[in-house]
XYZ file of C-alpha atoms in Angstrom:
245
model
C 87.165 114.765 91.476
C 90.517 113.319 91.859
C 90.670 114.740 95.398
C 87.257 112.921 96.118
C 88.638 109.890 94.936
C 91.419 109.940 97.375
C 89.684 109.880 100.561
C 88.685 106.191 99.951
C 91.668 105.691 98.767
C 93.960 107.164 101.576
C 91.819 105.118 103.853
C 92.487 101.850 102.771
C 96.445 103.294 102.279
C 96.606 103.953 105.794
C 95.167 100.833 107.303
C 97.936 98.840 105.118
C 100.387 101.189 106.162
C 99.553 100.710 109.860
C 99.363 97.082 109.549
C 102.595 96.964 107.665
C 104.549 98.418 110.442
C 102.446 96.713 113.452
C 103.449 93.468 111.564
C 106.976 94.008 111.033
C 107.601 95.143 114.552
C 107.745 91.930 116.148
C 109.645 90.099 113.525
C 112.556 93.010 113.394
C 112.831 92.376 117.486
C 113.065 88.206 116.330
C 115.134 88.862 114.078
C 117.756 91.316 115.760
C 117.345 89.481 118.798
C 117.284 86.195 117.944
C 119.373 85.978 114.712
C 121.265 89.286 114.528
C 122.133 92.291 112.176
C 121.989 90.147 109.092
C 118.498 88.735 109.751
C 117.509 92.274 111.230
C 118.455 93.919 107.806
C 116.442 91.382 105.489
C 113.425 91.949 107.643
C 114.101 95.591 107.366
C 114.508 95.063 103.555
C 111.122 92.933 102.979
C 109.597 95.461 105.520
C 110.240 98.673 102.356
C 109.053 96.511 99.855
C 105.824 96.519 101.626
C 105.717 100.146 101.948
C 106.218 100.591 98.491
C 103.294 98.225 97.617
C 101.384 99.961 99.767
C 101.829 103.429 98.100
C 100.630 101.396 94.986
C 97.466 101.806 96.090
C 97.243 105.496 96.000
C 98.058 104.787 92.447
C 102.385 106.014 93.205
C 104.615 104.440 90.703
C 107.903 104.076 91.206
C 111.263 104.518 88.902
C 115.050 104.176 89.959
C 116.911 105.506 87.453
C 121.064 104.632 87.889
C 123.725 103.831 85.417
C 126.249 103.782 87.362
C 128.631 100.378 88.840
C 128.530 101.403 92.538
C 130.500 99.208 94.366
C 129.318 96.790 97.760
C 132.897 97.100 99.074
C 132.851 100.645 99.654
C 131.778 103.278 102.079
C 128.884 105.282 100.506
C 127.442 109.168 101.772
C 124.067 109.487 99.564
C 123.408 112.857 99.208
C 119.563 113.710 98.505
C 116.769 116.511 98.146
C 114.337 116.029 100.203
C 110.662 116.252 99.620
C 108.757 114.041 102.169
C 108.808 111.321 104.741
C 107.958 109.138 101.043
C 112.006 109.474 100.318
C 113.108 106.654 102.638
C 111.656 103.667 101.714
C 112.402 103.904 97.865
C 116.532 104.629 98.830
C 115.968 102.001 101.402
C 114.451 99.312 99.077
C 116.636 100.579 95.517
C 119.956 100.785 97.430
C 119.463 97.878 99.907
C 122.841 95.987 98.671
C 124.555 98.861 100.085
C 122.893 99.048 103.680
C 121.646 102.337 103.652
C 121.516 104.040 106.964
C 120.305 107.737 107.940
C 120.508 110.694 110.265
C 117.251 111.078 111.519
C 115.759 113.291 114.500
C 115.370 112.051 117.728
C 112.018 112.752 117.811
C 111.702 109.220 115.245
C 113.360 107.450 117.794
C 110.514 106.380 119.652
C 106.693 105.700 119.341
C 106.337 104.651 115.577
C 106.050 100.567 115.117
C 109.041 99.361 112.939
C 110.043 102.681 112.180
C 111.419 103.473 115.484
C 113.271 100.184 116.671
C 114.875 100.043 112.719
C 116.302 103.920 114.028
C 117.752 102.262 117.091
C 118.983 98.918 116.475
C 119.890 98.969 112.697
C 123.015 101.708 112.311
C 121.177 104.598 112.242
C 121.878 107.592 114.380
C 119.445 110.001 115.965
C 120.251 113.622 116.427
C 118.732 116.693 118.880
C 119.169 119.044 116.134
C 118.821 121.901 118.642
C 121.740 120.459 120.721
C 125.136 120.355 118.570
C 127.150 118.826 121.990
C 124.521 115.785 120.945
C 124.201 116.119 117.106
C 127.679 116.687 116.012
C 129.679 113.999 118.113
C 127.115 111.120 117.325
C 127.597 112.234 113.488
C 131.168 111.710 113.824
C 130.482 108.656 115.583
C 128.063 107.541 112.275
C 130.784 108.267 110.064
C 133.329 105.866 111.532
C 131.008 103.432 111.677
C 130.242 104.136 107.761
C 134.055 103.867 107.361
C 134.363 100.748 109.204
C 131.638 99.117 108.433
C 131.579 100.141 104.747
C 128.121 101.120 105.133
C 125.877 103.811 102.846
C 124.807 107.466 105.242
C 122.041 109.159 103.848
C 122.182 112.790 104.349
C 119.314 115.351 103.577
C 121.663 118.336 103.221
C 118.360 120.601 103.502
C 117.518 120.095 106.832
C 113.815 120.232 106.260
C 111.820 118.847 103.529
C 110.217 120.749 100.651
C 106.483 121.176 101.021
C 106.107 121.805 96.983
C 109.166 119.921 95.441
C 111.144 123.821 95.479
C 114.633 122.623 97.051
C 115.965 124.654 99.689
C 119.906 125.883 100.426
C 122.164 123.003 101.565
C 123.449 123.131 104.976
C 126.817 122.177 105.228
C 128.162 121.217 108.881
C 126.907 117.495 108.541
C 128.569 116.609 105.345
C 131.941 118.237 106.387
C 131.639 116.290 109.193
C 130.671 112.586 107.132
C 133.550 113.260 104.884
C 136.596 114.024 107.503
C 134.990 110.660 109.081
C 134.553 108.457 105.793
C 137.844 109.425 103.541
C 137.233 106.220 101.463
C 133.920 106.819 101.066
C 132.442 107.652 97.296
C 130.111 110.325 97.264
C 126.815 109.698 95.350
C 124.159 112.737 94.647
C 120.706 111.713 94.324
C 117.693 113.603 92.683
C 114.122 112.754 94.162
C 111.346 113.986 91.893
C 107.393 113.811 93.099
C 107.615 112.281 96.511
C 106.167 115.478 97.508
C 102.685 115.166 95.755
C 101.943 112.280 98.180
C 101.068 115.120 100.338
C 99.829 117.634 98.495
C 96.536 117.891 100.304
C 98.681 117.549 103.867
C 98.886 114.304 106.009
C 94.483 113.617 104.522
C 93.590 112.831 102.603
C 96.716 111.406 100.162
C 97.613 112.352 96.945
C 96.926 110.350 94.150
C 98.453 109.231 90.874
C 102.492 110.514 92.052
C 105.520 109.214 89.856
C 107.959 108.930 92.018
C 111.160 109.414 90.644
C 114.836 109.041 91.930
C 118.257 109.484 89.833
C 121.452 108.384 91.134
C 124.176 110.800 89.682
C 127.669 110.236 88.841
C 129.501 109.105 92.325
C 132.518 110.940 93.379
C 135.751 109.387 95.003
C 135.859 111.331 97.677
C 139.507 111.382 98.325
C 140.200 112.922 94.856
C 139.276 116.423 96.286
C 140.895 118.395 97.843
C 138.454 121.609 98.556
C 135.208 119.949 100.242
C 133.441 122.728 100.082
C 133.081 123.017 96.102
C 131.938 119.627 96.292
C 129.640 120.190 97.763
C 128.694 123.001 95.872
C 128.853 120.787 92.665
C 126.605 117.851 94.143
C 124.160 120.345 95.176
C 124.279 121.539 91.189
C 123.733 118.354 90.062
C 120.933 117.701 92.601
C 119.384 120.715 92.326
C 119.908 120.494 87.936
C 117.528 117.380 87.764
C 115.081 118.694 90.036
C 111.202 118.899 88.200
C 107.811 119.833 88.944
């Protein structure tokens, strides 16, 4: 029954979803264009808010869970599971203060509405993850601009995202790589929870009903440590700890 239900329902989810981005395409090009990054990044801003409504209608809830003082000032790597394409938006929209940024695949670079030109124009980088003379220098290139910019990378240590929510082994080279670029960056570990069950069923229909859930961890000055690689270790604990089906 509740798989019926979301046929309907994925229908109507997709035509907002498609409409959302077709919208918001021409008024990211106004406003980068026209008014610059700072326009540019509220458009981007309003344009996850309207993602996030539109997953309301499958019936997702959302809940950003953080306790922590993170400070504006400061260079950020966000460090995150990764369960679906249904990750961005929330860190996006939650995090916004801190102009969150990603690595992405190049293969995002082009042909989606809004999705694409936010890749190219807003501070994001795009990777050929089968090339490393492409990938690595333009993540060292990210991370200075992180560092210079005091911007917030989002990393997805895993590579690929988890079909059922089961987190995979953390690949290293791209965080050793953010945190020789960003030394004054703080790094914060996030735990996404459910942003799987959006599809459950596979790209149709949607799922229904998901609680989305996202907990920002204790950040960690990164400067205060000398061995990198057990930090890593220990944010892929913590990650990994708070991690529920």
């Amino acid at each position: 029954m509740v798989k019926l239900l979301s046929y309907p329902l994925s229908i109507i989810y997709n035509i907002c979803f498609l409409l959302t981005l077709v919208i918001f395409h021409p008024i990211q090009w106004v406003c980068f264009n026209v008014f610059g990054y700072q326009a540019h990044k509220k458009s981007v801003d309003a344009l996850q808010f309207f993602l996030l409504r539109c997953a309301n209608v499958l019936g997702t809830r959302f809940t950003f869970n953080n306790t922590h003082h993170i400070p504006l000032d400061t260079p950020l790597i966000i460090v995150a599971n990764h369960q679906s394409m249904y990750d961005i938006s929330p860190l996006m929209w939650y995090l916004r203060k801190h102009h969150v940024k990603f690595i992405s695949k190049k293969e995002l670079g082009k042909g989606i509405p809004s999705v694409s030109y936010n890749l190219r124009h807003g501070g994001s980088v795009l990777i050929d993850r089968k090339n490393p003379r492409q990938s690595l220098p333009a993540i060292m290139k990210f991370g200075e601009y992180i560092e210079t910019n005091k911007r917030a990378a989002v990393i997805f240590p895993e590579g690929t995202r988890s079909k059922d929510g089961k987190p995979k082994a953390f690949q290293t080279r791209g965080l050793e790589i953010l945190f020789k670029k960003t030394p004054s960056a703080l790094v914060v570990p996030v735990t996404i929870n459910n942003s799987w069950k959006l599809q459950r069923y596979g790209k149709f229909p949607m799922g229904i009903g998901a609680h989305i859930k996202l907990t920002v961890h204790k950040p960690l000055k990164l400067a205060t440590f000398a061995d990198k690689k057990a930090l890593i270790a220990d944010v892929e604990n913590t990650i990994k700890a708070h991690i529920h089906s």
